[in-house]
Short mmCIF file of C-alpha atoms in Angstrom, two decimals:
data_model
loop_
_atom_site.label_atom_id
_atom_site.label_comp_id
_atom_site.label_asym_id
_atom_site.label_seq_id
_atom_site.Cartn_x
_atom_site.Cartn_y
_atom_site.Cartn_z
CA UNK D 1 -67.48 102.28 -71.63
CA UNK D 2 -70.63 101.59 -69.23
CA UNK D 3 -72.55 104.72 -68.73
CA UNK D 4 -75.04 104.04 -65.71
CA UNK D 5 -77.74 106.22 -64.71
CA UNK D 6 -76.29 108.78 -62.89
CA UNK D 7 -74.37 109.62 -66.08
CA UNK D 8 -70.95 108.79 -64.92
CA UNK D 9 -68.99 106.51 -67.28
CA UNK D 10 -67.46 103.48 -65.42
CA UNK D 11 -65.84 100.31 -66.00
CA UNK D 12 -67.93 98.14 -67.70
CA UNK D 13 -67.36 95.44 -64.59
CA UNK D 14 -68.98 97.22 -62.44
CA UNK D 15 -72.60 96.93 -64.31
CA UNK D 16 -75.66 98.64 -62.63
CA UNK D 17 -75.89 96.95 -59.04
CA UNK D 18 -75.62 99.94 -56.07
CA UNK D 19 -73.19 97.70 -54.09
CA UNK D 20 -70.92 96.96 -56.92
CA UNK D 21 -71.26 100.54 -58.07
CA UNK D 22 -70.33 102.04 -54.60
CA UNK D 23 -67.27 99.25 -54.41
CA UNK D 24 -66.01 100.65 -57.76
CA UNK D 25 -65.87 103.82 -57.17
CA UNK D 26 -65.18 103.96 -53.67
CA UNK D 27 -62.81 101.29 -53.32
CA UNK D 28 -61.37 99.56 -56.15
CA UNK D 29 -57.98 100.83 -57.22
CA UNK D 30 -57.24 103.07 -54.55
CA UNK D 31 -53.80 102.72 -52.89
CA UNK D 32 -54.05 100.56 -49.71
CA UNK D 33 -51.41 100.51 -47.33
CA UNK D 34 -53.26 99.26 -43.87
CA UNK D 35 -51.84 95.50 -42.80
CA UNK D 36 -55.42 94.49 -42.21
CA UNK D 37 -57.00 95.57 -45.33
CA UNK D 38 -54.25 94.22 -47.62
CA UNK D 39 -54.58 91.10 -45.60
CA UNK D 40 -58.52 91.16 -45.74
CA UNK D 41 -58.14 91.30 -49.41
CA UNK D 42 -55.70 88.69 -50.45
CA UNK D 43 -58.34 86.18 -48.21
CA UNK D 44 -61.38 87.02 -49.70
CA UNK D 45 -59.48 86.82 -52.98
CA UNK D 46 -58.62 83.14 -52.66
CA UNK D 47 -62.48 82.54 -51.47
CA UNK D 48 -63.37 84.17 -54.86
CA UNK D 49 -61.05 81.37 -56.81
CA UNK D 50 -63.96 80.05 -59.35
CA UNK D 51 -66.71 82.58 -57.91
CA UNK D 52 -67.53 86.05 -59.01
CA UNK D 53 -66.32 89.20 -56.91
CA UNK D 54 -70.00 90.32 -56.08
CA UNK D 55 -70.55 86.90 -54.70
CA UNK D 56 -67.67 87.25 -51.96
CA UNK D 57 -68.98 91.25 -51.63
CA UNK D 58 -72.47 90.29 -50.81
CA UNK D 59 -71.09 88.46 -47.93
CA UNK D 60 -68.22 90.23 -46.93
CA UNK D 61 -69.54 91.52 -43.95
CA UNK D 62 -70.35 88.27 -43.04
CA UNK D 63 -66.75 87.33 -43.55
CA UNK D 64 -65.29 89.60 -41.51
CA UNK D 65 -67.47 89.04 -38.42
CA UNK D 66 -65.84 85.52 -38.73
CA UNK D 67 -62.74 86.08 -39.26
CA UNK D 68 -62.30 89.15 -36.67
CA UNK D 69 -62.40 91.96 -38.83
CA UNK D 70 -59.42 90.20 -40.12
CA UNK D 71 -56.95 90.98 -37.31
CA UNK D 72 -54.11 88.81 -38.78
CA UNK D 73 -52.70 87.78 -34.79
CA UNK D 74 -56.86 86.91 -34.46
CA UNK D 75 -57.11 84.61 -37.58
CA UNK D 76 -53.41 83.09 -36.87
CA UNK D 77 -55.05 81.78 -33.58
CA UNK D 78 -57.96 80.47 -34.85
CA UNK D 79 -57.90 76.16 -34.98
CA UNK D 80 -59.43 72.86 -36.34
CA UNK D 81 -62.46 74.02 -34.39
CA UNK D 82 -62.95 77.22 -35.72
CA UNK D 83 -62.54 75.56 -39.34
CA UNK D 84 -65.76 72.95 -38.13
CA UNK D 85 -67.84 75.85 -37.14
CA UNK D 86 -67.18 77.74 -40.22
CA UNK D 87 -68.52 75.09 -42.50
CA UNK D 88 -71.67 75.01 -40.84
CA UNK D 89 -72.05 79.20 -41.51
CA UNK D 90 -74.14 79.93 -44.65
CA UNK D 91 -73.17 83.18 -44.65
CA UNK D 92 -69.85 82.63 -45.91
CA UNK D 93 -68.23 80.81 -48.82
CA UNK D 94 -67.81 77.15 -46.58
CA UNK D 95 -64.97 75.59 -48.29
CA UNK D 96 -62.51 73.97 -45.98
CA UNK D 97 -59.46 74.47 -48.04
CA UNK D 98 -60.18 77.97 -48.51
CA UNK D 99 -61.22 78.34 -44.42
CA UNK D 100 -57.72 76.64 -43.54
CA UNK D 101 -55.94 78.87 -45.98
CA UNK D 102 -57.23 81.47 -45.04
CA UNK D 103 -55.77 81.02 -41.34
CA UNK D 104 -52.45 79.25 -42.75
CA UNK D 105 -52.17 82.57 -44.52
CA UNK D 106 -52.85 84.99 -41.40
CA UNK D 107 -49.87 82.73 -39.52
CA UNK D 108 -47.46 83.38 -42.88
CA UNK D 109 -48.36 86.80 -42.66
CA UNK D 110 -47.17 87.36 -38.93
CA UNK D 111 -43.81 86.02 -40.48
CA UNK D 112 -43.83 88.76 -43.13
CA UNK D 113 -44.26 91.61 -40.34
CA UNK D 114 -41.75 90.39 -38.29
CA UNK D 115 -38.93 90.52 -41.41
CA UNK D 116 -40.52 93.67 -43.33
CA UNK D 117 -41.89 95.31 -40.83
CA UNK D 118 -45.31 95.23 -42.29
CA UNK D 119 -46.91 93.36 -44.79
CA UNK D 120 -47.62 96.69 -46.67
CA UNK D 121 -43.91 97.36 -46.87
CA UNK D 122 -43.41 93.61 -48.46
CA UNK D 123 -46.64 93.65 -50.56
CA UNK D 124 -45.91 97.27 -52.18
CA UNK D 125 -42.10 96.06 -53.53
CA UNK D 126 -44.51 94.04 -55.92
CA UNK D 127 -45.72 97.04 -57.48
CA UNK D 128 -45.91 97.35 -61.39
CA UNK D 129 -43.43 99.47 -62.90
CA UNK D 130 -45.06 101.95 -65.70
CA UNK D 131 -43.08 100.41 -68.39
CA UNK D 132 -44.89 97.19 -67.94
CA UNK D 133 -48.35 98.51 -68.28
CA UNK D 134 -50.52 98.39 -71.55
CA UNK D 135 -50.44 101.62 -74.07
CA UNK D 136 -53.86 101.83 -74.39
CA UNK D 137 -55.93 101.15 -70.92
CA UNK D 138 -58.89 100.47 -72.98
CA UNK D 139 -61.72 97.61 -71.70
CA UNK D 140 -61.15 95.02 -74.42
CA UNK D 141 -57.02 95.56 -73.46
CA UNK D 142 -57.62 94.78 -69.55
CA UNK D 143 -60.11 92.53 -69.94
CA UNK D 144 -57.86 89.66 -71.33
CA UNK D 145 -55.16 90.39 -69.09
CA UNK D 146 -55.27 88.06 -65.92
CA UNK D 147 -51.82 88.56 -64.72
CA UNK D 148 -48.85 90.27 -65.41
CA UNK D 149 -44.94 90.09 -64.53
CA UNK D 150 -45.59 91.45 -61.57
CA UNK D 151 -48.57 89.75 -60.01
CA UNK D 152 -46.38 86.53 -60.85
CA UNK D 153 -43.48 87.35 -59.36
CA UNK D 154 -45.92 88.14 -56.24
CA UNK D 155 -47.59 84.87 -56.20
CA UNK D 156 -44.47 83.16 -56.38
CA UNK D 157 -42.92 84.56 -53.85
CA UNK D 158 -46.15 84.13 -51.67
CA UNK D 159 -46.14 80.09 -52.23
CA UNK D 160 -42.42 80.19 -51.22
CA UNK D 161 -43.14 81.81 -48.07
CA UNK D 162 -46.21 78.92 -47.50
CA UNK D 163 -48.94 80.99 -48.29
CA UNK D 164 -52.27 79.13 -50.14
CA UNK D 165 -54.66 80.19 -52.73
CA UNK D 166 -52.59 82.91 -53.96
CA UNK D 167 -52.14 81.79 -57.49
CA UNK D 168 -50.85 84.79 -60.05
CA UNK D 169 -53.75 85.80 -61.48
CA UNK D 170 -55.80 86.17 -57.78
CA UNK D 171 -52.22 88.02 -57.12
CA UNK D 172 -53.19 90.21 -60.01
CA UNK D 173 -56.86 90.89 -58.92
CA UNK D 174 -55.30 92.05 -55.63
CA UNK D 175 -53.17 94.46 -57.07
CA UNK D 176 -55.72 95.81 -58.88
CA UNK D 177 -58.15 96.11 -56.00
CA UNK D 178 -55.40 97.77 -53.44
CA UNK D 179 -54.24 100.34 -55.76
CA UNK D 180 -50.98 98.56 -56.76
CA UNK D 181 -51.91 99.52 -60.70
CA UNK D 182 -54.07 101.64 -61.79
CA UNK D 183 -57.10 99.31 -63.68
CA UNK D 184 -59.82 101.84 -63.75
CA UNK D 185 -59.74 102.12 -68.01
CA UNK D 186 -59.41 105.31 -70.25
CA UNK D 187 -63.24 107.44 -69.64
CA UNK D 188 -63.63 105.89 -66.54
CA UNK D 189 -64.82 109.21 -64.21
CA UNK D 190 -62.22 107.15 -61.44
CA UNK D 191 -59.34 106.93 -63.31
CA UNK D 192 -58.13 110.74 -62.94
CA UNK D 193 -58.76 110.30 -59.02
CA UNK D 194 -57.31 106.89 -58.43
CA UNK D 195 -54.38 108.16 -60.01
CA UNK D 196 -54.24 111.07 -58.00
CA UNK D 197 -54.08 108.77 -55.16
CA UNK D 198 -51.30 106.86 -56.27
CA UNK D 199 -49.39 109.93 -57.18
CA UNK D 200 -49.37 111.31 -53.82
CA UNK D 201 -49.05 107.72 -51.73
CA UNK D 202 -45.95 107.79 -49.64
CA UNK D 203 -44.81 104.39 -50.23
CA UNK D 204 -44.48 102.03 -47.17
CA UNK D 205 -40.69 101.05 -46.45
#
Protein backbone atom coordinates (compact mmCIF):
# COMPACT_ATOMS: atom_id res chain seq x y z
CA UNK A 1 0.00 0.00 0.00
CA UNK A 2 1.55 3.53 -1.13
CA UNK A 3 0.73 6.13 1.37
CA UNK A 4 1.58 9.62 -0.32
CA UNK A 5 1.67 12.80 1.39
CA UNK A 6 -1.63 13.81 1.72
CA UNK A 7 -2.12 10.65 3.80
CA UNK A 8 -4.41 8.82 1.52
CA UNK A 9 -3.36 5.21 0.79
CA UNK A 10 -3.32 4.47 -3.01
CA UNK A 11 -2.24 2.00 -5.41
CA UNK A 12 1.20 1.64 -5.35
CA UNK A 13 1.17 2.47 -9.43
CA UNK A 14 0.29 5.55 -9.02
CA UNK A 15 3.69 6.69 -7.06
CA UNK A 16 4.02 10.42 -6.02
CA UNK A 17 3.72 12.44 -9.44
CA UNK A 18 0.48 15.14 -9.18
CA UNK A 19 -0.61 14.10 -12.73
CA UNK A 20 -0.52 10.45 -12.13
CA UNK A 21 -2.00 11.03 -8.70
CA UNK A 22 -4.98 13.15 -10.03
CA UNK A 23 -5.42 10.32 -13.03
CA UNK A 24 -5.74 7.68 -10.27
CA UNK A 25 -8.02 8.95 -8.36
CA UNK A 26 -10.02 10.84 -10.63
CA UNK A 27 -10.13 8.63 -13.45
CA UNK A 28 -8.88 5.23 -13.35
CA UNK A 29 -11.50 2.60 -12.68
CA UNK A 30 -14.48 4.55 -12.92
CA UNK A 31 -17.28 3.19 -15.16
CA UNK A 32 -17.10 4.80 -18.66
CA UNK A 33 -19.84 4.56 -20.91
CA UNK A 34 -19.26 7.73 -23.48
CA UNK A 35 -18.37 6.31 -27.29
CA UNK A 36 -15.58 8.84 -27.40
CA UNK A 37 -13.89 8.18 -24.22
CA UNK A 38 -13.97 4.38 -24.54
CA UNK A 39 -12.68 4.97 -27.99
CA UNK A 40 -10.00 7.59 -26.77
CA UNK A 41 -8.82 4.95 -24.48
CA UNK A 42 -8.44 1.79 -26.41
CA UNK A 43 -6.06 4.30 -28.91
CA UNK A 44 -3.90 5.65 -26.53
CA UNK A 45 -3.70 2.12 -25.15
CA UNK A 46 -2.17 0.61 -28.27
CA UNK A 47 0.31 3.85 -28.39
CA UNK A 48 1.32 2.72 -24.84
CA UNK A 49 2.26 -1.02 -26.30
CA UNK A 50 6.09 -1.13 -24.88
CA UNK A 51 5.81 2.49 -23.17
CA UNK A 52 4.70 3.39 -19.72
CA UNK A 53 1.09 4.92 -19.07
CA UNK A 54 2.56 8.33 -17.75
CA UNK A 55 4.44 8.57 -20.96
CA UNK A 56 1.15 8.53 -23.21
CA UNK A 57 -0.54 10.87 -20.14
CA UNK A 58 2.06 13.49 -20.39
CA UNK A 59 1.05 13.90 -23.91
CA UNK A 60 -2.38 13.14 -24.03
CA UNK A 61 -3.51 16.42 -24.58
CA UNK A 62 -1.35 16.57 -27.30
CA UNK A 63 -3.01 13.49 -28.66
CA UNK A 64 -6.22 14.54 -28.68
CA UNK A 65 -5.69 17.90 -30.42
CA UNK A 66 -4.51 15.50 -33.24
CA UNK A 67 -6.73 13.20 -33.37
CA UNK A 68 -9.97 15.56 -32.87
CA UNK A 69 -10.72 15.06 -29.43
CA UNK A 70 -11.13 11.63 -30.73
CA UNK A 71 -14.44 12.04 -32.60
CA UNK A 72 -14.42 8.46 -34.05
CA UNK A 73 -16.40 9.82 -37.69
CA UNK A 74 -13.19 12.62 -37.38
CA UNK A 75 -10.33 10.01 -37.05
CA UNK A 76 -12.20 7.49 -39.62
CA UNK A 77 -11.65 10.38 -42.17
CA UNK A 78 -8.36 11.13 -41.54
CA UNK A 79 -5.72 9.68 -44.62
CA UNK A 80 -2.11 8.80 -45.76
CA UNK A 81 -1.58 12.51 -45.29
CA UNK A 82 -2.65 12.96 -41.99
CA UNK A 83 -0.42 9.77 -41.05
CA UNK A 84 2.85 11.97 -42.83
CA UNK A 85 2.08 14.94 -40.76
CA UNK A 86 1.76 13.03 -37.64
CA UNK A 87 5.22 11.62 -37.77
CA UNK A 88 6.71 14.84 -37.99
CA UNK A 89 4.69 15.95 -34.41
CA UNK A 90 6.96 15.52 -31.34
CA UNK A 91 4.32 15.87 -29.23
CA UNK A 92 2.94 12.59 -29.77
CA UNK A 93 4.16 9.00 -29.72
CA UNK A 94 5.17 9.07 -33.91
CA UNK A 95 4.91 5.52 -34.77
CA UNK A 96 3.28 4.87 -38.07
CA UNK A 97 1.77 1.57 -37.26
CA UNK A 98 0.31 2.83 -34.22
CA UNK A 99 -0.90 6.36 -36.21
CA UNK A 100 -2.60 4.03 -38.97
CA UNK A 101 -4.15 1.88 -36.31
CA UNK A 102 -5.25 4.19 -34.64
CA UNK A 103 -7.49 5.51 -37.69
CA UNK A 104 -8.07 1.76 -39.01
CA UNK A 105 -9.56 1.42 -35.56
CA UNK A 106 -11.87 4.69 -35.55
CA UNK A 107 -13.28 3.20 -39.20
CA UNK A 108 -13.92 -0.47 -37.29
CA UNK A 109 -15.48 1.35 -34.68
CA UNK A 110 -18.17 3.17 -36.94
CA UNK A 111 -18.98 -0.56 -37.87
CA UNK A 112 -19.54 -1.46 -34.21
CA UNK A 113 -22.14 1.56 -33.75
CA UNK A 114 -23.95 0.83 -36.62
CA UNK A 115 -24.64 -3.13 -35.35
CA UNK A 116 -24.69 -2.34 -31.42
CA UNK A 117 -25.80 0.76 -31.40
CA UNK A 118 -22.83 2.10 -29.60
CA UNK A 119 -19.58 0.97 -28.96
CA UNK A 120 -20.35 1.23 -25.16
CA UNK A 121 -23.18 -1.23 -25.57
CA UNK A 122 -20.57 -3.78 -27.46
CA UNK A 123 -17.55 -2.95 -25.22
CA UNK A 124 -19.58 -3.40 -21.77
CA UNK A 125 -20.86 -7.27 -22.86
CA UNK A 126 -17.01 -7.83 -22.17
CA UNK A 127 -17.37 -7.11 -18.68
CA UNK A 128 -15.81 -9.48 -15.95
CA UNK A 129 -18.16 -11.52 -14.15
CA UNK A 130 -17.41 -11.50 -10.13
CA UNK A 131 -16.70 -15.10 -10.12
CA UNK A 132 -13.70 -14.56 -12.26
CA UNK A 133 -12.02 -12.01 -10.13
CA UNK A 134 -9.13 -12.73 -7.57
CA UNK A 135 -10.11 -13.46 -3.66
CA UNK A 136 -7.79 -11.27 -2.36
CA UNK A 137 -7.41 -7.77 -4.46
CA UNK A 138 -4.15 -7.32 -2.85
CA UNK A 139 -1.02 -5.43 -4.96
CA UNK A 140 1.30 -8.41 -5.30
CA UNK A 141 -2.21 -10.43 -6.65
CA UNK A 142 -2.96 -7.67 -9.50
CA UNK A 143 0.26 -6.92 -10.21
CA UNK A 144 1.06 -10.27 -12.06
CA UNK A 145 -2.13 -10.40 -13.67
CA UNK A 146 -1.95 -8.94 -17.32
CA UNK A 147 -5.08 -10.35 -18.67
CA UNK A 148 -7.85 -12.31 -17.80
CA UNK A 149 -10.74 -14.45 -19.56
CA UNK A 150 -12.36 -11.63 -20.24
CA UNK A 151 -9.95 -9.09 -21.63
CA UNK A 152 -9.13 -12.13 -24.07
CA UNK A 153 -12.20 -12.88 -25.20
CA UNK A 154 -12.32 -8.90 -25.89
CA UNK A 155 -9.22 -8.74 -27.85
CA UNK A 156 -10.21 -11.51 -29.85
CA UNK A 157 -13.16 -10.47 -30.83
CA UNK A 158 -11.62 -6.95 -31.62
CA UNK A 159 -8.92 -8.58 -34.22
CA UNK A 160 -11.92 -10.42 -35.81
CA UNK A 161 -13.73 -7.34 -36.40
CA UNK A 162 -10.13 -5.75 -38.01
CA UNK A 163 -9.22 -3.78 -35.25
CA UNK A 164 -5.07 -3.30 -34.53
CA UNK A 165 -3.02 -3.05 -31.48
CA UNK A 166 -5.57 -4.44 -29.30
CA UNK A 167 -3.73 -7.44 -28.03
CA UNK A 168 -5.37 -9.08 -24.61
CA UNK A 169 -3.43 -7.74 -22.17
CA UNK A 170 -3.81 -3.78 -23.64
CA UNK A 171 -7.63 -5.21 -23.69
CA UNK A 172 -7.12 -5.79 -20.02
CA UNK A 173 -5.50 -2.35 -19.19
CA UNK A 174 -8.62 -0.88 -20.83
CA UNK A 175 -10.94 -2.55 -18.76
CA UNK A 176 -9.29 -1.59 -15.94
CA UNK A 177 -9.02 2.07 -16.85
CA UNK A 178 -12.95 2.40 -17.99
CA UNK A 179 -14.34 0.86 -14.99
CA UNK A 180 -15.04 -2.57 -16.57
CA UNK A 181 -13.37 -4.25 -13.15
CA UNK A 182 -12.75 -2.84 -10.32
CA UNK A 183 -8.50 -2.75 -10.00
CA UNK A 184 -8.18 -0.16 -7.36
CA UNK A 185 -6.64 -2.94 -4.52
CA UNK A 186 -7.88 -3.67 -0.88
CA UNK A 187 -6.84 0.01 1.35
CA UNK A 188 -6.91 1.85 -1.61
CA UNK A 189 -9.10 5.23 -0.31
CA UNK A 190 -10.75 4.65 -4.26
CA UNK A 191 -11.79 1.38 -4.05
CA UNK A 192 -15.07 1.97 -1.83
CA UNK A 193 -16.01 4.86 -4.43
CA UNK A 194 -15.15 3.21 -7.68
CA UNK A 195 -17.25 0.55 -6.59
CA UNK A 196 -19.96 2.68 -5.75
CA UNK A 197 -19.84 3.74 -9.25
CA UNK A 198 -20.09 0.52 -10.72
CA UNK A 199 -22.88 -0.44 -8.44
CA UNK A 200 -25.12 2.20 -9.54
CA UNK A 201 -24.02 2.25 -13.55
CA UNK A 202 -27.02 1.55 -15.66
CA UNK A 203 -25.47 -0.67 -18.09
CA UNK A 204 -25.52 0.40 -21.81
CA UNK A 205 -27.78 -2.02 -24.03
Amino acid sequence: MSIESDGLPRCPWAGDDALYRHYHDGEWGRPVTSDTRLFEKICLEGFQSGLSWITILRKRERFREVFHGFDIAKVAAMDEADIERLLLDPGIIRHRGKIAATINNARRTLAVQAEFGSFAAYVWRFETRPEHRPDDLSWENLRRLAQTEASVRLSKDLRKRGFAFVGPTTCYAFMQAMGLVNDHIEGCFCRDDVEAERQALKRPT
